[in-house]
PDB file of C-alpha atoms in Angstrom:
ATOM      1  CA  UNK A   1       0.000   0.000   0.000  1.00 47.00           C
ATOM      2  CA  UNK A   2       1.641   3.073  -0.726  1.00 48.00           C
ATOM      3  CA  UNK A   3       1.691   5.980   1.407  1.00 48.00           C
ATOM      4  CA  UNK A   4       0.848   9.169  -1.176  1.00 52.00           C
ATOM      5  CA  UNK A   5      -2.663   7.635  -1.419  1.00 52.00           C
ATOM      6  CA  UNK A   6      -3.679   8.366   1.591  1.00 52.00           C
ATOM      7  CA  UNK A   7      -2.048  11.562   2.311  1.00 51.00           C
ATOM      8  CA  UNK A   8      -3.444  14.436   2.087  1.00 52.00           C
ATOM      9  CA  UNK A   9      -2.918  17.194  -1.023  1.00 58.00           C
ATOM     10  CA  UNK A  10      -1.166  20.456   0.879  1.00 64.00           C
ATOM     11  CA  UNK A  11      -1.089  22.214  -2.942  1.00 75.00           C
ATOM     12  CA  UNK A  12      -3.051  25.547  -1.955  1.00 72.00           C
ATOM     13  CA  UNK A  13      -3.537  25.704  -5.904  1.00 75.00           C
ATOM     14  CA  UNK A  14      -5.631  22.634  -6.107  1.00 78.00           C
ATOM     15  CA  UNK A  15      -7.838  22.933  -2.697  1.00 84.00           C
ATOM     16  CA  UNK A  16      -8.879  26.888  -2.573  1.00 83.00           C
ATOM     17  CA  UNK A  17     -11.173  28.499  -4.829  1.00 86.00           C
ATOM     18  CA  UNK A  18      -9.397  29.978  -8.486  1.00 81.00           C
ATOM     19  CA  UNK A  19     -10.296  33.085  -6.872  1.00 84.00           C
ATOM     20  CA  UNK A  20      -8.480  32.615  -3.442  1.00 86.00           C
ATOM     21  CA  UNK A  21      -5.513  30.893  -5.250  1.00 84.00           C
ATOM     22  CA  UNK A  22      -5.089  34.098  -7.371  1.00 85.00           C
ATOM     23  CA  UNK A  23      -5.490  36.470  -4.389  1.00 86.00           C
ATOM     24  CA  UNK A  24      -2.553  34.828  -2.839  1.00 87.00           C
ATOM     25  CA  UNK A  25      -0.411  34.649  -5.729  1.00 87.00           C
ATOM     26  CA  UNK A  26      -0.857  38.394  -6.502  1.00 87.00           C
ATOM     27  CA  UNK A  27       0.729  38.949  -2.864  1.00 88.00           C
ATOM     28  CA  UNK A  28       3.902  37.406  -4.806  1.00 88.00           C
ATOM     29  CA  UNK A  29       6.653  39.709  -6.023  1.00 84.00           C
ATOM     30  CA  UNK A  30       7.492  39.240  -9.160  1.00 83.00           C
ATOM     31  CA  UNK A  31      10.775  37.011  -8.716  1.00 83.00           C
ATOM     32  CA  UNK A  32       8.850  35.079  -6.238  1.00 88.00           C
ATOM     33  CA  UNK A  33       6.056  34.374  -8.441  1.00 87.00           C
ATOM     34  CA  UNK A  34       8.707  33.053 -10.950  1.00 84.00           C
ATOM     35  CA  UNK A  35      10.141  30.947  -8.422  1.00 88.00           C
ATOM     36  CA  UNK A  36       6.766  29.924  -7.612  1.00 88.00           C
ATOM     37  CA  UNK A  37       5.992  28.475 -11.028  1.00 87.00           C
ATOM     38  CA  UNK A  38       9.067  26.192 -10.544  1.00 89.00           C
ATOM     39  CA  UNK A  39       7.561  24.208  -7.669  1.00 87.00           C
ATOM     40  CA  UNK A  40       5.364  21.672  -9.291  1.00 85.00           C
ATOM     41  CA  UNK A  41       4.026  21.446 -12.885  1.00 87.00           C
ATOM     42  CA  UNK A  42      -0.056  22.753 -11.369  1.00 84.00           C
ATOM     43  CA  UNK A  43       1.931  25.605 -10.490  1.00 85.00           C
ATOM     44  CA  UNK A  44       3.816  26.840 -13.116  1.00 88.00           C
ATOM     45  CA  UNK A  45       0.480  25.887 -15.239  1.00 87.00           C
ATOM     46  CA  UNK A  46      -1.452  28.270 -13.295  1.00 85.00           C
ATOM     47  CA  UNK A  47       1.254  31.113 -13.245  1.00 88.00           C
ATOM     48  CA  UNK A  48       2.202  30.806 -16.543  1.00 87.00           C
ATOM     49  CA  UNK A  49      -1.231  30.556 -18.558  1.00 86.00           C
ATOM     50  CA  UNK A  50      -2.902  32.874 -16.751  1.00 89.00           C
ATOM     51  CA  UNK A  51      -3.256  36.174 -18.472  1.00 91.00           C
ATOM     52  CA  UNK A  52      -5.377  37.965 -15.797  1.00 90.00           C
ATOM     53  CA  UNK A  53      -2.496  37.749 -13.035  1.00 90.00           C
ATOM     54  CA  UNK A  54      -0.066  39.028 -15.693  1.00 92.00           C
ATOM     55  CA  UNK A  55      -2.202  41.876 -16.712  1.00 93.00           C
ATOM     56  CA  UNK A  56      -2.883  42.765 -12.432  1.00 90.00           C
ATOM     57  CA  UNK A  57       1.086  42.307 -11.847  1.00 88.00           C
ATOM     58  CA  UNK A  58       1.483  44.698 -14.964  1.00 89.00           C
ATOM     59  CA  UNK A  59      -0.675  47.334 -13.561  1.00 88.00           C
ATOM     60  CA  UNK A  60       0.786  47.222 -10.240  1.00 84.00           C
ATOM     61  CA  UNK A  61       4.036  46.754 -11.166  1.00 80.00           C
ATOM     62  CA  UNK A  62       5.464  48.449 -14.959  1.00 79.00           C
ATOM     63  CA  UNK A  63       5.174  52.212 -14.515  1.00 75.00           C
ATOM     64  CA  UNK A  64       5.886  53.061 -18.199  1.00 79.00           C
ATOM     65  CA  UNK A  65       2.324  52.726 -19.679  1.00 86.00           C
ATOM     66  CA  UNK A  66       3.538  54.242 -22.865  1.00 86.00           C
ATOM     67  CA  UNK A  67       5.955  50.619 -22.934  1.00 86.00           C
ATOM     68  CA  UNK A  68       3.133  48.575 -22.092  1.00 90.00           C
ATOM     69  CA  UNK A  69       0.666  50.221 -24.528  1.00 93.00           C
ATOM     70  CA  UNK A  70       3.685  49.381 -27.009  1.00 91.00           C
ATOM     71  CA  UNK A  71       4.169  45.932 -26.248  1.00 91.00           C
ATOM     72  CA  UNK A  72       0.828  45.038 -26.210  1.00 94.00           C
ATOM     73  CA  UNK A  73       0.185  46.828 -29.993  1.00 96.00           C
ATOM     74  CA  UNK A  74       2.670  44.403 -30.766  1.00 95.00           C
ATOM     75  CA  UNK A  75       1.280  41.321 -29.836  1.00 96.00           C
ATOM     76  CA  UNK A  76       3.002  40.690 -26.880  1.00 93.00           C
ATOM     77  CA  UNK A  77       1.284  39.040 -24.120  1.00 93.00           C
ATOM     78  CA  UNK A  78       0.574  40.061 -20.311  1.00 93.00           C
ATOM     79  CA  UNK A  79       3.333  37.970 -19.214  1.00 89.00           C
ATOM     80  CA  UNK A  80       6.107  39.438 -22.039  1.00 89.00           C
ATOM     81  CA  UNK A  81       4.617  42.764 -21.260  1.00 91.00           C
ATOM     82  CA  UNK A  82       5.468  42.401 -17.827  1.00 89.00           C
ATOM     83  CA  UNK A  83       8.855  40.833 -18.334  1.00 85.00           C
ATOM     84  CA  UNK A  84       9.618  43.428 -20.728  1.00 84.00           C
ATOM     85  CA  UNK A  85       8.698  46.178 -18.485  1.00 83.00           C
ATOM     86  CA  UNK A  86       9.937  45.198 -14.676  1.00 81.00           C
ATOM     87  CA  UNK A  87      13.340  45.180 -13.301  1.00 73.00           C
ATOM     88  CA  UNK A  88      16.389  45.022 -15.441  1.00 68.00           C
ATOM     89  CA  UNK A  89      14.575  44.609 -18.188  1.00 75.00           C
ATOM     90  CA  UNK A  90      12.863  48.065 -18.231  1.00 77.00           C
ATOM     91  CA  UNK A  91      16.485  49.716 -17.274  1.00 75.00           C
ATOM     92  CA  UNK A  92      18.239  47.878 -20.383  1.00 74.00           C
ATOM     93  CA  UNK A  93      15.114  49.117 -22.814  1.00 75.00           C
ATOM     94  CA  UNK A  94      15.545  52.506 -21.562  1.00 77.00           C
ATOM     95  CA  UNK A  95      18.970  52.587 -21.954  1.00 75.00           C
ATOM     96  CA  UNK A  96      18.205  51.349 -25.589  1.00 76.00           C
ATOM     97  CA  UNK A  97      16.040  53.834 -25.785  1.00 78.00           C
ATOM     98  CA  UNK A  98      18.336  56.936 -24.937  1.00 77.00           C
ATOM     99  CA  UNK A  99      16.587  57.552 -21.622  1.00 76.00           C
ATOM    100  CA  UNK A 100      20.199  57.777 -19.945  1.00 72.00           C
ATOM    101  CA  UNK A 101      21.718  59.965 -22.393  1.00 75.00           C
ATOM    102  CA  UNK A 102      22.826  63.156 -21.991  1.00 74.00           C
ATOM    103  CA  UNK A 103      23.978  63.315 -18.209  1.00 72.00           C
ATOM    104  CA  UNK A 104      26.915  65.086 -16.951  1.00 75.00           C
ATOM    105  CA  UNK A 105      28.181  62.605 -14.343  1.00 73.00           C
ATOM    106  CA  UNK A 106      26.685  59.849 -12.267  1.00 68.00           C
ATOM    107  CA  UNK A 107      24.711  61.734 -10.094  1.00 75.00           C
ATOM    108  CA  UNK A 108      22.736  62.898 -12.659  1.00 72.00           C
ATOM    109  CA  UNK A 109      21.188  59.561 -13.336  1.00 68.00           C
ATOM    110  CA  UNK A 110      18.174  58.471 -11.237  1.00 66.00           C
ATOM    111  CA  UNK A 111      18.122  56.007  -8.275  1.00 65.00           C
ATOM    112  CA  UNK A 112      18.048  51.985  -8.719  1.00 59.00           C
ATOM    113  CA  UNK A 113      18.743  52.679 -13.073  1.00 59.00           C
ATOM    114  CA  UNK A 114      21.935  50.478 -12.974  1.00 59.00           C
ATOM    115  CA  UNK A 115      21.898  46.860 -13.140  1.00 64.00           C
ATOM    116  CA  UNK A 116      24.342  43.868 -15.223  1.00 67.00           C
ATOM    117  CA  UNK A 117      23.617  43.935 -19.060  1.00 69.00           C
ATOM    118  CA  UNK A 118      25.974  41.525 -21.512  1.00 75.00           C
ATOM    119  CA  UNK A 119      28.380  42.389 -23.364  1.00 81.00           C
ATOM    120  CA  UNK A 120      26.591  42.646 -26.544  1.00 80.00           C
ATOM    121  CA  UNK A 121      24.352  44.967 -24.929  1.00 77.00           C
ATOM    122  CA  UNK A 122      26.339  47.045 -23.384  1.00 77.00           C
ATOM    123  CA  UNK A 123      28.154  47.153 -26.898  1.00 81.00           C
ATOM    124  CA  UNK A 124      24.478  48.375 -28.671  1.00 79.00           C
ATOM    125  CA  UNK A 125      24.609  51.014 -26.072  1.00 78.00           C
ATOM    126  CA  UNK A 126      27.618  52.569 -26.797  1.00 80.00           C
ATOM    127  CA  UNK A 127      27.063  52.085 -30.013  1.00 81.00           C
ATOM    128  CA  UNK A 128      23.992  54.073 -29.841  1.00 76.00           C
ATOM    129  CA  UNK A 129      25.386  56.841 -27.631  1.00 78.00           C
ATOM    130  CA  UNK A 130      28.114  57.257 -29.688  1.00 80.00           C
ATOM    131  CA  UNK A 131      25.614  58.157 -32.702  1.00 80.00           C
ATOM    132  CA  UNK A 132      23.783  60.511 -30.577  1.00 72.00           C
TER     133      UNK A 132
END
């Protein structure tokens, strides 16, 4: 007789209302939503494919509506909206974008706008400076 038959599911997911579930996962940050998703495959189904918690975590999260109005013109879903818009992501596309340019020293650039970028990144940036 094996012993997962008779214990008990503990997977919040599967045992509260959709509603609840989603009320709970919106309390997530971002990164630990994503980390979320990587528990167990009901999970990452539920975080992934829904397009509803995407489009909440976009509003509460992505300032640039402008980007998001964008993004979405183009196709791109709630969750590629959001990844496009939050975090390092956002800083690299508005460094792309010439956001940074034109500052006379460090201090000139606004808080929390620095974060790691590749090389061939950092190389389209310069490039793009350079041009300006």
């Amino acid at each position: 007789m094996s012993s997962q038959s008779s214990k008990p599911s503990s997977d919040f997911i599967q045992l509260l209302p959709p509603e609840l579930a989603m009320m709970v996962l919106l309390n997530l940050d971002i990164p630990s939503l994503c980390y979320a998703s990587q528990a167990c495959q009901d999970w990452h189904n539920v975080i992934q494919d829904t397009e509803y918690l995407w489009k909440l975590l976009c509003d509460h999260h992505c300032v640039d509506t402008a980007d998001i109005a964008e993004d979405r013109a183009n196709g791109y879903s709630w969750k590629e909206t959001v990844m496009r818009n939050f975090g390092h992501h956002a800083i690299k596309r508005k460094w792309l974008k010439g956001e940074f340019s034109n500052f006379s020293s460090f201090e000139d650039i606004p808080g929390k706008h620095m974060c790691c970028m590749d090389v061939e990144t950092w190389g389209r940036i310069l490039d793009l400076e350079l041009s300006r």
